[in-house]
Amino acid sequence: MKKCRHWQRILILFFLSFFVFAQFELVSQRLKAIAFTGGNDFVGDLASIKYMADDIRLNAIEQETAKGLKGPKVVVFKKNDFSSTVHHISVGNHDSDRSRDPKDADILLEAEDSETYGKGKGEHPNMQNIIRMNSREKVYSHNQRFQSQSRKVTDEKVKQMRDQVIIAKVYLNFAQPGHNTHLLKELRTRIKEVERTVEEAYLVQLAARTTPKGLHCLSMQLTAEYFSLQPEERRFPNQKKLNDPDLYLYAVFSDNVLACAVVINSTISSAKELEKIVFHVVTDYLNLPAISMWFLLNPPGKATIHIQSVESFDWLSTKYNSTLKEQKSYDPRFTSALNHLRFYLPDIFPALNKIVLFDHDVVVQRDLTEIWSVDMKGKVNAAVETCLESEASFRTMHMLLNFSNPFLAKRFNANACTWAFGMNLFDLQEWRRKKLTMLYRSYLQLGLKRPLWKAGSLPLGWITFYNETVALERRWHALGLGYNSGLWRGDIEQAAVIHYDGVMKPWLEIGITKYKGYWSKHLQYNLPYLQKCNIHE
């Protein structure tokens, strides 16, 4: 028995040894091939990985990015022509009107289900229900797969970079002393560059999703102060102006005290008729006290301000929250109620006819009175286009919408000109008449059943306001300050509104340094609360 066990051990050790030496031989042959060619191809591969790393960094910075078709040619206005500020966005002749009626959209939802899951009138109703239930269970996996495409691409690139680094390090360990020292030196340099870039790509994403310590401190200080006030001390003046259609009405949805402060401070600093300006700020219940306290301490001059919480909209829980909870995304920005509230503007402001909606990462640099005289031509949305390939803000419908799906391919023109959220003028009367909120909800529900677009509200905006958008002259809204460090200073300084779209926000450490001054000049850093929380330029 002992002799039998002895031979078993020898046999096992033999096979283990064979496996190890076989693997070693494979690696050795690969390294010999590298050494034989001088290693230049390998170093070249590693160098190309560095450029791949730059691409990853850009993807981490931009909120939406991909490759797609070129946008159509558009009419470009003369630089000084602010009197004629709009034209129609070109979408081509397309059979898309059938999807404009919200009732038709609901029918389309049912039709799409029957096409995808029923496949035939003769199928038993119970079987159709079972299929639908099963498909519903698979909704999350389908939606997640499409929504996280860009993240998966980035993960694959990072993995490839790490694999190349491992191979390079193995080569360094096996390289013979004195053999091609220039190659080895170059290889060590490339390894350090790639390792540093992989780390930076991760840190940029982490920093973008982390609340800075100073901002958290500020919110806590202001909240404590707010709750020390008596109820009558928490009231803002001039609340009778809130729904006056003859005034200039602006809205911003935000959970960030400093961002709200800059949007409002910059707007009033450029305004010619300050007493006609009304700001509607919508936040969540956690940040309502802090934002309210900030503006009680720092009122916007003769302008009027109104601050409310999204939780105060009782109707929203039935219309929206149930759908919101079903969405899945790695990035909470895309499923935030504040991000999707823009599609409920007519419900939030039922007495208003028009409103300008700001994203909270914008700075206003000139008086906006003229925008209220824009001819909307019966459309609902006025926005700056993003379909010129020569510009940093270039986007195509293909970037965020899945045109391989027949539903989108049949109803929307893939070459239609795209536009930006950030500074938009909305005609709420036309919005209500055309029932676009109901249409948005139909599209949102359909997106839960199959992967139609990437996460976020921009692609939903493109299809909800399809054929309902006029284009503002470009100098109304300059984009890219949150991801593109190569913008021309003249374009920035001439723009009425500049937008830090992207993850490199000006209130974060990762913000692009040369752009921060446009934002920070609208804050008084000597205020006690900012000093106490160590918030500075």
Short mmCIF file of N, CA and C in Angstrom, two decimals, residues 232-242 277-279 292 295-307:
data_model
loop_
_atom_site.label_atom_id
_atom_site.label_comp_id
_atom_site.label_asym_id
_atom_site.label_seq_id
_atom_site.Cartn_x
_atom_site.Cartn_y
_atom_site.Cartn_z
N GLU A 232 -41.60 82.08 10.46
CA GLU A 232 -41.78 83.33 9.71
C GLU A 232 -40.46 83.88 9.17
N GLU A 233 -39.35 83.48 9.78
CA GLU A 233 -38.04 83.94 9.33
C GLU A 233 -37.54 83.16 8.10
N ARG A 234 -38.21 82.09 7.77
CA ARG A 234 -37.80 81.25 6.64
C ARG A 234 -38.48 81.65 5.33
N ARG A 235 -39.31 82.69 5.37
CA ARG A 235 -40.08 83.08 4.19
C ARG A 235 -39.29 84.06 3.33
N PHE A 236 -39.46 83.88 2.02
CA PHE A 236 -38.84 84.79 1.05
C PHE A 236 -39.84 85.87 0.63
N PRO A 237 -39.35 87.05 0.31
CA PRO A 237 -40.25 88.12 -0.11
C PRO A 237 -40.72 87.98 -1.55
N ASN A 238 -41.73 88.77 -1.91
CA ASN A 238 -42.22 88.89 -3.29
C ASN A 238 -42.77 87.59 -3.88
N GLN A 239 -43.32 86.73 -3.04
CA GLN A 239 -43.83 85.45 -3.55
C GLN A 239 -45.05 85.60 -4.46
N LYS A 240 -45.66 86.79 -4.45
CA LYS A 240 -46.79 87.04 -5.35
C LYS A 240 -46.37 87.12 -6.82
N LYS A 241 -45.08 87.26 -7.07
CA LYS A 241 -44.56 87.37 -8.43
C LYS A 241 -44.31 86.01 -9.10
N LEU A 242 -44.41 84.94 -8.37
CA LEU A 242 -43.93 83.64 -8.85
C LEU A 242 -44.56 83.18 -10.16
N ILE A 277 -36.98 89.48 -12.75
CA ILE A 277 -36.45 88.11 -12.76
C ILE A 277 -37.01 87.31 -11.59
N VAL A 278 -37.46 86.08 -11.90
CA VAL A 278 -37.94 85.15 -10.88
C VAL A 278 -37.20 83.82 -11.05
N PHE A 279 -36.61 83.35 -9.95
CA PHE A 279 -35.91 82.06 -9.95
C PHE A 279 -36.75 81.01 -9.22
N SER A 292 -32.04 76.96 1.05
CA SER A 292 -32.91 78.05 1.53
C SER A 292 -32.12 79.01 2.41
N PHE A 295 -29.77 81.48 0.52
CA PHE A 295 -30.39 82.63 -0.12
C PHE A 295 -31.12 83.55 0.86
N LEU A 296 -31.41 83.06 2.04
CA LEU A 296 -31.88 83.96 3.10
C LEU A 296 -30.74 84.85 3.57
N LEU A 297 -29.55 84.29 3.63
CA LEU A 297 -28.37 85.07 4.01
C LEU A 297 -27.84 85.90 2.86
N ASN A 298 -28.03 85.42 1.61
CA ASN A 298 -27.50 86.10 0.43
C ASN A 298 -28.62 86.28 -0.59
N PRO A 299 -29.59 87.15 -0.32
CA PRO A 299 -30.73 87.32 -1.23
C PRO A 299 -30.29 87.88 -2.58
N PRO A 300 -31.03 87.52 -3.65
CA PRO A 300 -30.65 87.93 -5.02
C PRO A 300 -31.10 89.35 -5.38
N GLY A 301 -30.83 90.30 -4.53
CA GLY A 301 -31.16 91.69 -4.83
C GLY A 301 -32.65 91.89 -5.02
N LYS A 302 -33.02 92.58 -6.12
CA LYS A 302 -34.43 92.86 -6.41
C LYS A 302 -35.12 91.68 -7.08
N ALA A 303 -34.38 90.65 -7.44
CA ALA A 303 -34.98 89.46 -8.05
C ALA A 303 -35.75 88.67 -7.01
N THR A 304 -36.66 87.83 -7.49
CA THR A 304 -37.48 86.98 -6.63
C THR A 304 -36.98 85.55 -6.70
N ILE A 305 -37.01 84.86 -5.57
CA ILE A 305 -36.57 83.47 -5.54
C ILE A 305 -37.59 82.61 -4.81
N HIS A 306 -37.79 81.41 -5.33
CA HIS A 306 -38.71 80.43 -4.74
C HIS A 306 -38.00 79.09 -4.70
N ILE A 307 -37.97 78.47 -3.53
CA ILE A 307 -37.26 77.19 -3.37
C ILE A 307 -38.25 76.15 -2.86
#
